[in-house]
Amino acid sequence: MSGLFSMDAWMTVWTHRDSFLLGLGNTLITAFSALVLAFAIGTVLGLLATSGKKPLQFIARVYVEFIQNTPLLLQLCFLYYALAFAGMSLGVIRTGIIALGVYTGAYMGEVIRAAIESVPKGQFEAAQAQGFNYLQRMAYIILPQSIPVMLPPMVNQVVNLFKNTSCLYIVGGADLISVTYSFVTGASTGGAYAPAYVVCGVIFFVVCFPLSTLATRWEASLKERKGRVNSSVRTADKIELKEAA
């Protein structure tokens, strides 16, 4: 029953489609929950990194460098087995949510930091001159201006997070990749390798491609808008110079 063009293999996949839908559901739940955690961590890291306080910046830098320079698989295995040996097993899905959230949070933090730093320094100075404290400056002045800048790379991080849920397979998760592997090695479904993995790949593509396309178009639109603004500013400067002359 093997082979990409085996009708029996495709029929077996179709008959057990609920298994793939279950895997997709677990993957979406894991990804969404991890995204919430990652955004919370990223926001804290971004604020620490741009606080102007060296101890806080140091903490944010250490977190980002450590997480980004160690494999996600290593972090997931350490967290899963460390909790299990400590008698605090949370299950594969919950452990995956924590691992993915902690890992993606480091990248989210860099995205938010870069977006905040893209806001002109004059905006910080003007807000400070008006008597706003740090949190007020961020909430009312800086973050609203940085959101359009951070959204495109943040969408890319969402795509990466969704694909990284496949790492749960290493600890026997119930995500889409794990369900697919269980399907192709099952006693009654084993052998339908090609169709099963094709279906799995198509599902990932259907979810990730629209998000990737959105991020690309969003970023292009942002650059185009920024180019128009810069062009308008240069034109206004030329007019002022001519009038002054």
XYZ file of C-alpha atoms in Angstrom:
245
model
C 0.000 0.000 0.000
C 2.971 2.332 -0.414
C 3.544 4.856 -3.145
C 2.338 8.323 -3.980
C 0.008 7.049 -6.705
C -1.521 4.224 -4.713
C -5.278 4.695 -4.592
C -5.519 2.393 -1.567
C -3.042 4.558 0.332
C -4.982 7.720 -0.441
C -8.239 6.072 0.585
C -6.653 5.039 3.878
C -5.606 8.623 4.527
C -9.102 9.859 3.681
C -10.730 7.263 5.915
C -8.584 8.404 8.856
C -8.826 12.123 8.113
C -10.071 12.746 11.649
C -6.602 11.841 12.917
C -5.033 14.617 10.825
C -7.695 17.083 11.931
C -6.992 16.154 15.553
C -3.286 16.750 14.991
C -4.019 20.079 13.324
C -6.257 21.103 16.224
C -3.570 20.272 18.780
C -0.995 22.132 16.703
C -3.192 25.241 16.492
C -3.930 25.160 20.231
C -0.238 24.767 21.029
C 0.788 27.510 18.608
C -1.827 29.990 19.805
C -1.087 29.419 23.496
C 2.665 29.638 22.890
C 2.131 32.822 20.882
C 0.360 34.497 23.814
C 3.234 33.540 26.113
C 5.841 34.609 23.539
C 4.187 37.999 23.057
C 4.130 38.604 26.816
C 7.789 37.646 27.160
C 8.741 39.633 24.069
C 6.986 42.753 25.333
C 8.815 42.560 28.658
C 12.159 41.962 26.910
C 11.562 44.814 24.470
C 10.765 47.234 27.282
C 13.768 46.098 29.319
C 16.087 46.425 26.312
C 14.960 50.010 25.633
C 14.634 51.126 29.253
C 17.988 52.892 29.297
C 18.877 51.037 32.520
C 22.013 48.957 32.027
C 21.102 46.175 34.516
C 17.717 45.703 32.824
C 19.281 45.813 29.373
C 21.835 43.233 30.508
C 19.091 40.867 31.694
C 17.251 41.169 28.381
C 20.458 40.652 26.397
C 21.468 37.541 28.350
C 18.017 35.993 27.870
C 17.943 36.703 24.143
C 21.491 35.514 23.470
C 21.106 32.317 25.486
C 17.758 31.320 23.996
C 18.661 32.214 20.409
C 22.001 30.394 20.554
C 20.725 27.075 21.889
C 18.559 24.693 19.836
C 14.828 24.619 20.448
C 14.966 20.828 20.523
C 17.485 20.936 23.360
C 15.335 23.378 25.323
C 12.223 21.276 24.753
C 13.889 18.027 25.807
C 15.485 19.623 28.856
C 12.202 21.149 29.975
C 10.190 17.991 29.317
C 12.543 15.553 30.999
C 13.633 17.901 33.794
C 10.021 18.420 34.828
C 9.291 14.704 34.504
C 12.212 13.682 36.735
C 11.216 16.367 39.225
C 7.737 14.862 39.430
C 6.096 17.899 37.842
C 5.207 16.564 34.410
C 2.812 18.938 32.653
C 2.216 16.734 29.644
C 3.608 17.125 26.157
C 1.260 19.887 24.983
C 1.738 22.146 28.018
C 5.477 21.582 28.022
C 5.538 22.376 24.311
C 3.618 25.593 24.906
C 6.148 26.711 27.517
C 9.168 25.724 25.417
C 7.853 27.343 22.243
C 6.722 30.453 24.124
C 10.081 30.898 25.832
C 11.965 30.320 22.577
C 9.823 32.550 20.354
C 9.671 35.193 23.082
C 13.371 35.892 22.567
C 12.744 36.677 18.891
C 9.624 38.662 19.679
C 11.673 40.713 22.127
C 14.152 41.611 19.392
C 11.326 42.555 17.039
C 9.756 44.853 19.643
C 13.133 46.339 20.610
C 13.971 47.143 16.985
C 10.514 48.651 16.417
C 10.808 50.874 19.485
C 14.285 52.005 18.462
C 12.978 52.899 14.990
C 10.879 55.701 16.496
C 12.761 59.028 16.176
C 14.562 60.131 19.344
C 12.674 63.411 19.211
C 9.484 61.575 20.103
C 11.077 60.275 23.313
C 12.388 63.727 24.193
C 9.060 65.424 23.465
C 7.163 62.910 25.604
C 9.650 63.317 28.431
C 9.362 67.093 28.190
C 5.610 66.749 28.650
C 6.198 65.004 31.980
C 5.351 61.434 30.913
C 7.106 58.652 32.809
C 8.647 55.675 30.984
C 5.515 53.507 30.900
C 3.335 56.439 29.842
C 5.767 57.348 27.072
C 5.654 53.795 25.798
C 1.884 53.355 26.099
C 0.771 56.689 24.629
C 3.588 57.827 22.331
C 6.151 55.203 21.346
C 4.348 51.867 21.015
C 1.488 53.216 18.849
C 4.114 54.469 16.385
C 6.156 51.285 16.485
C 3.287 48.843 15.934
C 3.243 49.204 12.104
C 6.988 48.516 12.068
C 6.846 45.434 14.274
C 3.827 43.728 12.714
C 5.430 42.279 9.530
C 8.371 40.566 11.299
C 6.024 39.526 14.082
C 3.812 37.708 11.562
C 6.929 35.926 10.311
C 7.618 34.809 13.875
C 4.075 33.447 14.086
C 4.784 31.362 10.968
C 8.050 30.093 12.461
C 6.296 29.250 15.716
C 3.636 27.226 13.904
C 6.292 25.268 12.009
C 8.334 24.760 15.171
C 5.450 22.858 16.750
C 6.821 19.926 14.751
C 9.568 19.688 17.404
C 7.002 18.171 19.777
C 7.419 14.990 17.773
C 10.721 14.337 19.563
C 8.942 13.939 22.917
C 5.960 12.035 21.545
C 3.523 14.901 21.176
C 0.041 14.882 19.689
C 0.780 17.585 17.109
C 0.287 17.211 13.365
C 3.755 15.763 12.678
C 3.470 13.285 15.557
C 0.008 12.164 14.460
C 1.263 11.724 10.895
C 4.177 9.590 12.069
C 1.875 7.483 14.235
C -0.403 7.065 11.227
C 2.281 5.844 8.837
C 3.676 3.389 11.421
C 0.323 2.139 12.693
C -0.640 -1.518 12.450
C -3.710 -0.859 10.306
C -2.579 2.313 8.518
C 1.144 1.739 8.066
C 2.451 1.947 4.539
C 0.635 5.052 3.320
C 3.824 7.082 3.743
C 3.775 9.358 0.729
C 0.087 10.386 0.822
C 0.187 10.951 4.587
C 3.238 13.205 4.470
C 1.897 15.035 1.427
C -1.340 15.788 3.289
C 0.654 16.911 6.332
C 2.797 19.198 4.173
C -0.247 20.652 2.424
C -1.867 21.462 5.768
C 1.266 23.285 6.948
C 1.440 25.141 3.630
C -2.217 26.184 3.739
C -1.699 27.719 7.183
C 1.755 29.249 6.682
C 1.669 30.558 3.117
C -1.112 33.149 3.607
C 0.642 34.449 6.732
C 3.994 34.682 4.938
C 2.366 36.465 2.014
C 0.626 38.882 4.374
C 3.918 39.689 6.101
C 5.695 40.285 2.779
C 2.986 42.564 1.427
C 2.697 44.363 4.756
C 6.414 45.057 4.795
C 6.406 46.226 1.172
C 3.463 48.530 1.897
C 5.262 49.921 4.919
C 8.400 50.654 2.895
C 6.337 52.272 0.140
C 4.500 54.443 2.668
C 7.782 55.420 4.303
C 9.221 56.271 0.889
C 6.267 58.548 0.117
C 6.641 60.297 3.459
C 10.372 60.842 2.925
C 9.706 62.125 -0.591
C 7.114 64.573 0.735
C 9.539 65.781 3.402
C 12.293 66.346 0.822
C 9.875 68.210 -1.422
C 8.767 70.424 1.458
C 12.401 71.141 2.339
C 13.158 72.162 -1.250
C 10.167 74.512 -1.303
C 11.279 76.114 1.945
C 14.786 76.601 0.595
C 13.454 78.230 -2.569
C 11.208 80.553 -0.588
C 14.078 81.460 1.721
C 16.259 82.269 -1.279
